[in-house]
Amino acid sequence: MTDQSYDLIIIGGGPAGQSAALVAGRARMKTALVNAETPRNFVTTASHGFLTRDGAHPSELLAVAKQQLKKYPSVRYVTDSVVEVAHMPGGFSATTAAGKSLMATRLLIATGHLDNLDLLDLPGIEPVYGKTVYPCPFCDGFEHADEALAIFGSGAVEHFVPIMSIWSKDMVVFTNGSPLEKALKAQLCSRGIAVEESRVAALLSDGGRLTHVALEDGRKIARQSGFVIEEFSEPATDFAERLGVVSNDKNDWGMAELADASGKTNIPGLYVVGDARIGFSGIAAAVSEGGFCVEMMVHELAMQRWNAAQACLV
């Protein structure tokens, strides 16, 4: 089934995609927002750091966003998943699992990342992930301040541990079999931070609360909550790559960026924002990116229409 054409198709309805749709609606852009409603953050109990919604469950944020978008008649919300994208003369097409074929002059990818907990090799992490073990201290550090923390990983200990010391001085670093450099280990130990280099046998928990970290040497170390250093997320889709997007150099976090700060890629009319662009951005940053990206589109679209109308008058 062939659907109507739009000014903009947005794939993904997380904070970045919903924010983009909101700005598009307010600018009266004919927009289709396609959202599978299977967000990465539904595993957690609350979202933090977003003004006026601090502590809200992700499902609440989604419900409010959907309700507010109903105000804008130029925005069509499609509960579906995109299975195919294509670049064609004059724009882009997106085909959904339900068989809809959407076409637009511009395409914005906001499909985010998905967590792959298997990459962490931490048995027992599933019951505690998003409840007492997290990837982002800015999102969940405050709620676990002054607790006995487990820090899992070895790749960026020298940066991560000083950040975590804002929230707690009681930390144990579990490298899960990867030895730290002697100088770094000595520096941590001098500050009272233990380093355990044995492999982790299991994370022990009670009702989603971390209680102990069991090591393969038989010891069990009591901990109340934890944070993961290692990268363990993957792009939720490969749409950008399929369309020929070339990533920029890696940023300060070692992640390749698929677009510039305004969401523009190397392909005119194709944009990538939020976690899909940078790996992890946080709710507030993702909302900002989505809105700013469409603001830049509106400027371009308005000038194109203005100049086209002017040419007709000559």
CSV table of N, CA and C in Angstrom, one decimal, residues 225-283:
chain,number,residue,atom,x,y,z
A,225,SER,N,24.7,-1.2,45.1
A,225,SER,CA,24.4,-0.8,43.7
A,225,SER,C,25.6,-0.8,42.9
A,226,GLY,N,25.5,-0.5,41.6
A,226,GLY,CA,26.7,-0.6,40.7
A,226,GLY,C,26.5,0.2,39.4
A,227,PHE,N,27.6,0.5,38.8
A,227,PHE,CA,27.6,1.2,37.5
A,227,PHE,C,28.6,0.4,36.6
A,228,VAL,N,28.3,0.4,35.3
A,228,VAL,CA,29.0,-0.3,34.3
A,228,VAL,C,29.8,0.7,33.5
A,229,ILE,N,31.1,0.4,33.3
A,229,ILE,CA,32.0,1.3,32.5
A,229,ILE,C,31.9,0.9,31.0
A,230,GLU,N,32.0,-0.4,30.8
A,230,GLU,CA,32.2,-0.9,29.4
A,230,GLU,C,31.0,-0.5,28.5
A,231,GLU,N,31.3,-0.3,27.2
A,231,GLU,CA,30.3,-0.1,26.2
A,231,GLU,C,29.6,-1.4,25.9
A,232,PHE,N,28.3,-1.4,26.0
A,232,PHE,CA,27.5,-2.7,25.7
A,232,PHE,C,26.3,-2.4,24.9
A,233,SER,N,26.1,-1.3,24.3
A,233,SER,CA,25.0,-1.0,23.5
A,233,SER,C,25.3,-1.1,22.0
A,234,GLU,N,24.3,-1.3,21.2
A,234,GLU,CA,24.5,-1.4,19.7
A,234,GLU,C,23.4,-0.6,19.0
A,235,PRO,N,23.6,0.0,17.9
A,235,PRO,CA,22.6,0.7,17.2
A,235,PRO,C,21.3,-0.2,17.0
A,236,ALA,N,20.2,0.4,17.2
A,236,ALA,CA,18.9,-0.4,17.1
A,236,ALA,C,18.6,-0.7,15.6
A,237,THR,N,19.1,0.1,14.7
A,237,THR,CA,18.9,-0.2,13.3
A,237,THR,C,20.2,0.2,12.5
A,238,ASP,N,20.3,-0.3,11.3
A,238,ASP,CA,21.4,0.1,10.4
A,238,ASP,C,20.9,0.9,9.2
A,239,PHE,N,19.8,1.6,9.4
A,239,PHE,CA,19.2,2.4,8.3
A,239,PHE,C,20.2,3.5,7.8
A,240,ALA,N,20.9,4.1,8.7
A,240,ALA,CA,21.9,5.2,8.2
A,240,ALA,C,22.9,4.6,7.3
A,241,GLU,N,23.5,3.5,7.8
A,241,GLU,CA,24.5,2.8,7.0
A,241,GLU,C,24.0,2.3,5.6
A,242,ARG,N,22.8,1.8,5.6
A,242,ARG,CA,22.2,1.3,4.4
A,242,ARG,C,22.0,2.4,3.4
A,243,LEU,N,21.8,3.6,3.9
A,243,LEU,CA,21.6,4.7,3.0
A,243,LEU,C,22.9,5.4,2.6
A,244,GLY,N,24.0,4.9,3.1
A,244,GLY,CA,25.3,5.4,2.7
A,244,GLY,C,25.9,6.5,3.6
A,245,VAL,N,25.4,6.6,4.9
A,245,VAL,CA,26.0,7.6,5.8
A,245,VAL,C,27.4,7.2,6.2
A,246,VAL,N,28.3,8.2,6.1
A,246,VAL,CA,29.7,7.9,6.5
A,246,VAL,C,29.9,8.6,7.9
A,247,SER,N,30.4,7.9,8.8
A,247,SER,CA,30.5,8.4,10.2
A,247,SER,C,31.7,9.4,10.3
A,248,ASN,N,31.6,10.3,11.2
A,248,ASN,CA,32.7,11.3,11.5
A,248,ASN,C,33.7,10.6,12.3
A,249,ASP,N,34.8,11.3,12.7
A,249,ASP,CA,35.8,10.7,13.6
A,249,ASP,C,35.1,10.5,14.9
A,250,LYS,N,35.8,9.6,15.7
A,250,LYS,CA,35.2,9.3,17.0
A,250,LYS,C,35.3,10.5,17.9
A,251,ASN,N,34.3,10.6,18.8
A,251,ASN,CA,34.3,11.7,19.8
A,251,ASN,C,35.1,11.4,21.0
A,252,ASP,N,35.0,12.2,22.0
A,252,ASP,CA,35.8,12.1,23.2
A,252,ASP,C,35.6,10.8,24.0
A,253,TRP,N,34.4,10.2,23.7
A,253,TRP,CA,34.0,8.9,24.4
A,253,TRP,C,34.4,7.7,23.6
A,254,GLY,N,35.1,8.0,22.4
A,254,GLY,CA,35.5,6.8,21.6
A,254,GLY,C,34.4,6.3,20.7
A,255,MET,N,33.3,7.0,20.5
A,255,MET,CA,32.2,6.6,19.7
A,255,MET,C,32.2,7.4,18.4
A,256,ALA,N,31.9,6.7,17.3
A,256,ALA,CA,31.8,7.3,16.0
A,256,ALA,C,30.5,8.1,15.9
A,257,GLU,N,30.5,9.3,15.4
A,257,GLU,CA,29.3,10.1,15.2
A,257,GLU,C,28.8,10.0,13.8
A,258,LEU,N,27.5,9.7,13.6
A,258,LEU,CA,27.0,9.6,12.3
A,258,LEU,C,26.5,10.9,11.7
A,259,ALA,N,26.5,12.0,12.5
A,259,ALA,CA,26.1,13.3,12.0
A,259,ALA,C,26.7,14.4,12.8
A,260,ASP,N,26.6,15.6,12.3
A,260,ASP,CA,27.1,16.7,13.1
A,260,ASP,C,26.1,17.1,14.2
A,261,ALA,N,26.4,18.2,14.9
A,261,ALA,CA,25.6,18.5,16.1
A,261,ALA,C,24.2,18.9,15.7
A,262,SER,N,23.9,19.3,14.5
A,262,SER,CA,22.6,19.6,14.0
A,262,SER,C,21.9,18.4,13.4
A,263,GLY,N,22.5,17.3,13.4
A,263,GLY,CA,21.9,16.1,12.9
A,263,GLY,C,22.1,15.8,11.4
A,264,LYS,N,22.8,16.7,10.7
A,264,LYS,CA,23.1,16.6,9.3
A,264,LYS,C,24.1,15.4,9.1
A,265,THR,N,23.8,14.6,8.1
A,265,THR,CA,24.7,13.6,7.6
A,265,THR,C,25.4,14.1,6.3
A,266,ASN,N,26.2,13.2,5.8
A,266,ASN,CA,26.8,13.5,4.5
A,266,ASN,C,25.8,13.4,3.3
A,267,ILE,N,24.6,12.9,3.6
A,267,ILE,CA,23.6,12.8,2.5
A,267,ILE,C,22.5,13.9,2.7
A,268,PRO,N,22.4,14.8,1.8
A,268,PRO,CA,21.4,15.9,1.9
A,268,PRO,C,20.0,15.4,2.2
A,269,GLY,N,19.3,15.9,3.2
A,269,GLY,CA,18.0,15.5,3.5
A,269,GLY,C,17.9,14.4,4.5
A,270,LEU,N,19.0,13.8,4.9
A,270,LEU,CA,19.0,12.7,5.8
A,270,LEU,C,19.7,13.1,7.1
A,271,TYR,N,19.0,12.9,8.2
A,271,TYR,CA,19.5,13.4,9.5
A,271,TYR,C,19.5,12.2,10.5
A,272,VAL,N,20.4,12.3,11.5
A,272,VAL,CA,20.4,11.3,12.6
A,272,VAL,C,20.6,12.1,13.9
A,273,VAL,N,19.8,11.8,14.9
A,273,VAL,CA,19.9,12.5,16.2
A,273,VAL,C,19.8,11.5,17.4
A,274,GLY,N,20.1,12.0,18.5
A,274,GLY,CA,20.0,11.3,19.8
A,274,GLY,C,21.0,10.2,19.9
A,275,ASP,N,20.6,9.1,20.5
A,275,ASP,CA,21.5,8.0,20.7
A,275,ASP,C,22.0,7.4,19.4
A,276,ALA,N,21.1,7.4,18.4
A,276,ALA,CA,21.4,6.9,17.1
A,276,ALA,C,22.6,7.6,16.5
A,277,ARG,N,22.8,8.9,16.9
A,277,ARG,CA,23.9,9.7,16.3
A,277,ARG,C,25.2,9.5,17.1
A,278,ILE,N,25.1,9.4,18.4
A,278,ILE,CA,26.3,9.4,19.3
A,278,ILE,C,26.5,8.3,20.2
A,279,GLY,N,25.5,7.4,20.3
A,279,GLY,CA,25.6,6.2,21.2
A,279,GLY,C,24.9,6.4,22.5
A,280,PHE,N,25.1,7.5,23.2
A,280,PHE,CA,24.4,7.8,24.4
A,280,PHE,C,24.4,9.3,24.6
A,281,SER,N,23.2,9.8,24.8
A,281,SER,CA,23.1,11.3,24.9
A,281,SER,C,22.4,11.7,26.2
A,282,GLY,N,21.5,10.9,26.8
A,282,GLY,CA,20.7,11.3,27.9
A,282,GLY,C,19.4,12.0,27.4
A,283,ILE,N,18.4,12.0,28.2
A,283,ILE,CA,17.1,12.5,27.8
A,283,ILE,C,17.1,14.0,27.4
